[in-house]
mmCIF file of C-alpha atoms in Angstrom:
data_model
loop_
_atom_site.group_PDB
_atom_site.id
_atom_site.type_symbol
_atom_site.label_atom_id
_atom_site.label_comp_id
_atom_site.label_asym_id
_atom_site.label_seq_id
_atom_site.Cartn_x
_atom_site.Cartn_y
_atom_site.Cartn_z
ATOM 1 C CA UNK Y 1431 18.593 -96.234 12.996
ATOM 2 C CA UNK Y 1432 17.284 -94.247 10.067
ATOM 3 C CA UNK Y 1433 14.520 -91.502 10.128
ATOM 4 C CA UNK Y 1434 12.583 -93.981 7.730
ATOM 5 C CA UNK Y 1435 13.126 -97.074 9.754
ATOM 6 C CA UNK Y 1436 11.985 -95.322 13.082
ATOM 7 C CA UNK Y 1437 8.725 -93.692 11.468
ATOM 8 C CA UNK Y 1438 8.312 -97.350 9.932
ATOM 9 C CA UNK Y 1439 8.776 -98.833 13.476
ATOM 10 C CA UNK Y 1440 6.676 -95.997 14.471
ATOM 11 C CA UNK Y 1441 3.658 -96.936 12.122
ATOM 12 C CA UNK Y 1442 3.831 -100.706 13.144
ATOM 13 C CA UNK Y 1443 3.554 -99.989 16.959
ATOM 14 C CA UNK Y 1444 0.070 -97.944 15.983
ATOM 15 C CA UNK Y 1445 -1.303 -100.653 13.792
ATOM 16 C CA UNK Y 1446 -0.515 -102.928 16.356
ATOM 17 C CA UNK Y 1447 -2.156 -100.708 19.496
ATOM 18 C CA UNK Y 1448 -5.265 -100.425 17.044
ATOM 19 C CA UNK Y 1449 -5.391 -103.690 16.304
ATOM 20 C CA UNK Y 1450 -5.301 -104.437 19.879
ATOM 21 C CA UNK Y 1451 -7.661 -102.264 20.628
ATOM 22 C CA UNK Y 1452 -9.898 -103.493 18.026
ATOM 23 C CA UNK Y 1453 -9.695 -107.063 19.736
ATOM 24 C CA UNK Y 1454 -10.303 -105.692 23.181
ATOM 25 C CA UNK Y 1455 -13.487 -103.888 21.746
ATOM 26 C CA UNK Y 1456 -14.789 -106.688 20.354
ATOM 27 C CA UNK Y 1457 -13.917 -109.260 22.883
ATOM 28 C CA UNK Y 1458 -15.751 -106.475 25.700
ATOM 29 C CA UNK Y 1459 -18.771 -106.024 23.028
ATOM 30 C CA UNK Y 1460 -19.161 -110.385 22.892
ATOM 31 C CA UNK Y 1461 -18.947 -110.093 26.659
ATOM 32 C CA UNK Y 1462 -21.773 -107.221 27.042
ATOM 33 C CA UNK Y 1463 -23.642 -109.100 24.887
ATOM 34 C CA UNK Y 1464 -23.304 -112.401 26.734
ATOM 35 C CA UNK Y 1465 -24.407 -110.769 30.299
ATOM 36 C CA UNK Y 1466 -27.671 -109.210 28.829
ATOM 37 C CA UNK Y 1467 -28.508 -112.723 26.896
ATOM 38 C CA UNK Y 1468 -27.654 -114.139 30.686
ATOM 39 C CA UNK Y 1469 -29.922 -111.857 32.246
ATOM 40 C CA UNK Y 1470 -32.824 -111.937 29.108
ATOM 41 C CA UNK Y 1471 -32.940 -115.947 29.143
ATOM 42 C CA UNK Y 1472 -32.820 -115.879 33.224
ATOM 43 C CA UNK Y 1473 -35.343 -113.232 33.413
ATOM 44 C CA UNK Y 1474 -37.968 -115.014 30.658
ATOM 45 C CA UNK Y 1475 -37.734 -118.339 32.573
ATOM 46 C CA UNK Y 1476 -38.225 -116.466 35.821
ATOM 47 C CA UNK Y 1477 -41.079 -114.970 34.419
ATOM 48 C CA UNK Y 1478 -42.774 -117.247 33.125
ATOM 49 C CA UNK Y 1479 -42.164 -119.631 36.325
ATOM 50 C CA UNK Y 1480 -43.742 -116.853 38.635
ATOM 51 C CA UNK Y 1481 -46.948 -116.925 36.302
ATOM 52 C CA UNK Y 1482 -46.862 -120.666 36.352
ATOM 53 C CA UNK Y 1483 -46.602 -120.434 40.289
ATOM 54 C CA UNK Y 1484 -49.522 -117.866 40.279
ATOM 55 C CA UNK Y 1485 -51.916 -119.502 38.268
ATOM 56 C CA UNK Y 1486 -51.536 -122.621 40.716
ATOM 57 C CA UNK Y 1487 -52.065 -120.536 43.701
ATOM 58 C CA UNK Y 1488 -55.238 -119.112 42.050
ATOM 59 C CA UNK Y 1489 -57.363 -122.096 41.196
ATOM 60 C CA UNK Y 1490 -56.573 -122.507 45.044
ATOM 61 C CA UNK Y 1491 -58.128 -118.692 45.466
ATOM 62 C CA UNK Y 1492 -54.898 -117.183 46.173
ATOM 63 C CA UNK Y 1493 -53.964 -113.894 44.501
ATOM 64 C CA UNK Y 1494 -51.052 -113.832 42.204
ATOM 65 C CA UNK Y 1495 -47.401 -112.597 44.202
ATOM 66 C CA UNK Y 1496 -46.157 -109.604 44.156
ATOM 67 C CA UNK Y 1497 -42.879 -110.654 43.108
ATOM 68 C CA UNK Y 1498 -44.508 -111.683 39.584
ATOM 69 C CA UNK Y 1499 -44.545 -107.717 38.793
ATOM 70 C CA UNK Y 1500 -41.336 -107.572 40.242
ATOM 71 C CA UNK Y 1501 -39.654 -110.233 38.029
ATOM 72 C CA UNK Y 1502 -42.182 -108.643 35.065
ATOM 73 C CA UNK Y 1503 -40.110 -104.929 35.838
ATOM 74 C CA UNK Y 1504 -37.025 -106.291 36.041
ATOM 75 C CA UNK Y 1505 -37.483 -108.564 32.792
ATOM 76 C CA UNK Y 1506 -38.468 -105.489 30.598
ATOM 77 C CA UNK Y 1507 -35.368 -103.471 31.804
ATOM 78 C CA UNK Y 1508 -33.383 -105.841 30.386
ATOM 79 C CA UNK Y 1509 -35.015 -105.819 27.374
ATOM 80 C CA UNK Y 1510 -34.718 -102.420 26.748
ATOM 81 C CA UNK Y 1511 -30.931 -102.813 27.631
ATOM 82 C CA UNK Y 1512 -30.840 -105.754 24.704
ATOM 83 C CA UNK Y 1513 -32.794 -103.280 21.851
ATOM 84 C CA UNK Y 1514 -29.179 -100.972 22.139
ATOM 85 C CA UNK Y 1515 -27.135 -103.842 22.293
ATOM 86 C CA UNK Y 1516 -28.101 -107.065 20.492
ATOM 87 C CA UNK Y 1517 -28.313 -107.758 16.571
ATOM 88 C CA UNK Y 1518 -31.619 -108.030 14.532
ATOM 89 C CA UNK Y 1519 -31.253 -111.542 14.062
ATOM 90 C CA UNK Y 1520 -31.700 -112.274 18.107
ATOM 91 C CA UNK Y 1521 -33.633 -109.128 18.976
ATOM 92 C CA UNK Y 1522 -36.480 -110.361 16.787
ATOM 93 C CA UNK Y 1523 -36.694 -113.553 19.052
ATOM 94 C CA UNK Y 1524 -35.985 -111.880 22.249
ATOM 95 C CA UNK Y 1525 -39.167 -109.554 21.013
ATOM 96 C CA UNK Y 1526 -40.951 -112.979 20.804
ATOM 97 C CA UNK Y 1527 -40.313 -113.635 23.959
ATOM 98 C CA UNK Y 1528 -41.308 -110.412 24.991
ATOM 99 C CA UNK Y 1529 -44.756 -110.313 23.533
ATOM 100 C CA UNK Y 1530 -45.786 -114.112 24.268
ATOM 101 C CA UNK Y 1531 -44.801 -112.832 28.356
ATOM 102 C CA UNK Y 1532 -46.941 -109.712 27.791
ATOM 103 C CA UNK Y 1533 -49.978 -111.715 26.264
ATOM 104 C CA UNK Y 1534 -49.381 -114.596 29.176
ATOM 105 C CA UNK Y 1535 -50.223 -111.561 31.513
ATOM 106 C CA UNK Y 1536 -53.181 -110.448 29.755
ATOM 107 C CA UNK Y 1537 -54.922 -113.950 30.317
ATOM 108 C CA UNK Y 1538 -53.460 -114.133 33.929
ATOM 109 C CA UNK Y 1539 -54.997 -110.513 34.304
ATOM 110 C CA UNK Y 1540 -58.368 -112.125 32.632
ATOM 111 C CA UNK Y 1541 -58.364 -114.826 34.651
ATOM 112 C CA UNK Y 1542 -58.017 -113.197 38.301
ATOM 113 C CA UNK Y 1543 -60.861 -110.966 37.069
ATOM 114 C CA UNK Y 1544 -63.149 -113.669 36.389
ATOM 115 C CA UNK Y 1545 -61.607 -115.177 40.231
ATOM 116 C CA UNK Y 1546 -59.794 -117.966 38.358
ATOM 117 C CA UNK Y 1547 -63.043 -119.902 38.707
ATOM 118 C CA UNK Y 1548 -63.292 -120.502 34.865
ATOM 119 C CA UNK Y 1549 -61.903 -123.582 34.268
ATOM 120 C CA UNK Y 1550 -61.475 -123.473 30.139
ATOM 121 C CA UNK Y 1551 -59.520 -119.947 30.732
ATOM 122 C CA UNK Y 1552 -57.011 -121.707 33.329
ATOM 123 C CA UNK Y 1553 -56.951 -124.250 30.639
ATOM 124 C CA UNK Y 1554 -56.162 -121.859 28.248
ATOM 125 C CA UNK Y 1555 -53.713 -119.616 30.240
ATOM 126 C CA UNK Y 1556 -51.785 -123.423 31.765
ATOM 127 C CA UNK Y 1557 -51.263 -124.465 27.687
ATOM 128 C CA UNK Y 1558 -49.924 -120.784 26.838
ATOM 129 C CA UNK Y 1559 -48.068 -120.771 29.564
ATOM 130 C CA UNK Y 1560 -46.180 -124.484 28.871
ATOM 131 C CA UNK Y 1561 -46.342 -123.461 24.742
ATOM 132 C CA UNK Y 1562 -44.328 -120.852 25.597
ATOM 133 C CA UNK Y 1563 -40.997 -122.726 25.785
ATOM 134 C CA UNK Y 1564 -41.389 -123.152 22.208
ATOM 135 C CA UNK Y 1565 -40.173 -118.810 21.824
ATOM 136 C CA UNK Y 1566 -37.996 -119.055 24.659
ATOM 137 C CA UNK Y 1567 -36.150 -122.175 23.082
ATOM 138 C CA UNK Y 1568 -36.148 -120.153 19.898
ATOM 139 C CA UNK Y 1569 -34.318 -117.343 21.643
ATOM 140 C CA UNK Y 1570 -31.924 -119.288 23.392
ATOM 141 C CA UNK Y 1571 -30.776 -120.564 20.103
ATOM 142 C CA UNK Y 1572 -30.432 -117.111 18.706
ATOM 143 C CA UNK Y 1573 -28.133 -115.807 21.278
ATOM 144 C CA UNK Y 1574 -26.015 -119.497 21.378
ATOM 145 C CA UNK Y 1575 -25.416 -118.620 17.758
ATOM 146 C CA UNK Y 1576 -25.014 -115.350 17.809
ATOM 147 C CA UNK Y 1577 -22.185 -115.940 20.620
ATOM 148 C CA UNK Y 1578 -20.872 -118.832 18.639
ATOM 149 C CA UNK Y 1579 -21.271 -121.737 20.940
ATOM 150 C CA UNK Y 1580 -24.423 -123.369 18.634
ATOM 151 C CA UNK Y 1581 -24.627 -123.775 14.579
ATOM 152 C CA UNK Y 1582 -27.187 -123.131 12.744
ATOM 153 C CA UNK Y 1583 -29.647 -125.649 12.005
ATOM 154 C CA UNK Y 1584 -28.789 -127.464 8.593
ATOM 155 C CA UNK Y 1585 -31.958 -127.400 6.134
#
C-alpha cells in the first residue's frame, strides 16, 4: 500500500469519526432537548393542576398546599434549564407558559388575601386557570415540531 493510499485511507477514517461524532452530538442534543420539553410540559400541567386543586380547597376556606410552591420551584428550574437549551421558536411559547403560570399566581395570591370569599375573583381566577390550556397547547405543539413528531399547521 502506497504512502498516498494510506494517508487517503487515513483521511476517510477521520471524516468518518467526525461524521460520527457529528450524529452522536446531534442525536444527544434532540435527546436533551426532549427530557427538558418532558419535564417543561409535565411541570406546566402540574402546575397549573395544583392551582386548580387550591382554588377548590379555598372557596371551602382551606389554604392553598404547600406543594403548589413546590411544583411552582421546581417548574421554574426547568425553565431556566430550557432558556440554554431550546430554540427561539419554542422558548417564546414555553415563556408563554411561563408568564400565564406567574399571572395565575398573582390572582390566586389576590384571592387568598381577600379569603377567597369574592366570588367574581374565583370566577375570574377558575376561567384563567381553564384558558390557560390554550398556551400550554401552544407549547406542546412547539416542542412536537421542533422534535419532529408534529407538522406545522398548513395556512
Amino acid at each position: 500500500m502506497s504512502s498516498r493510499s494510506r494517508r487517503q485511507d487515513f483521511e476517510l477514517q477521520q471524516l468518518s469519526e467526525r461524521a460520527k461524532r457529528h450524529l452522536d452530538d446531534a442525536q444527544a442534543h434532540l435527546e436533551r432537548r426532549r427530557e427538558i420539553y418532558v419535564a417543561l410540559n409535565s411541570g406546566a400541567r402540574r402546575y397549573r393542576f395544583h392551582m386548580m386543586e387550591d382554588l377548590y380547597a379555598m372557596r371551602s376556606g382551606a389554604d392553598p398546599a404547600p406543594a403548589t410552591e413546590v411544583v411552582r420551584a421546581e417548574f421554574q428550574d426547568t425553565y431556566a434549564q430550557a432558556q440554554m437549551l431550546v430554540p427561539d421558536n419554542v422558548l417564546q411559547p414555553c415563556q408563554a407558559v411561563r408568564v400565564e403560570l406567574a399571572e395565575a399566581k398573582k390572582l390566586m395570591e389576590s384571592l387568598t388575601e381577600d379569603g377567597a370569599h369574592d366570588q367574581q375573583k374565583w370566577q375570574e381566577t377558575h376561567t384563567f386557570l381553564i384558558q390557560m390550556w390554550d398556551a400550554i397547547t401552544a407549547m406542546q405543539l412547539a416542542m412536537r415540531q421542533d422534535l419532529g413528531i408534529s407538522t406545522p399547521p398548513h395556512p
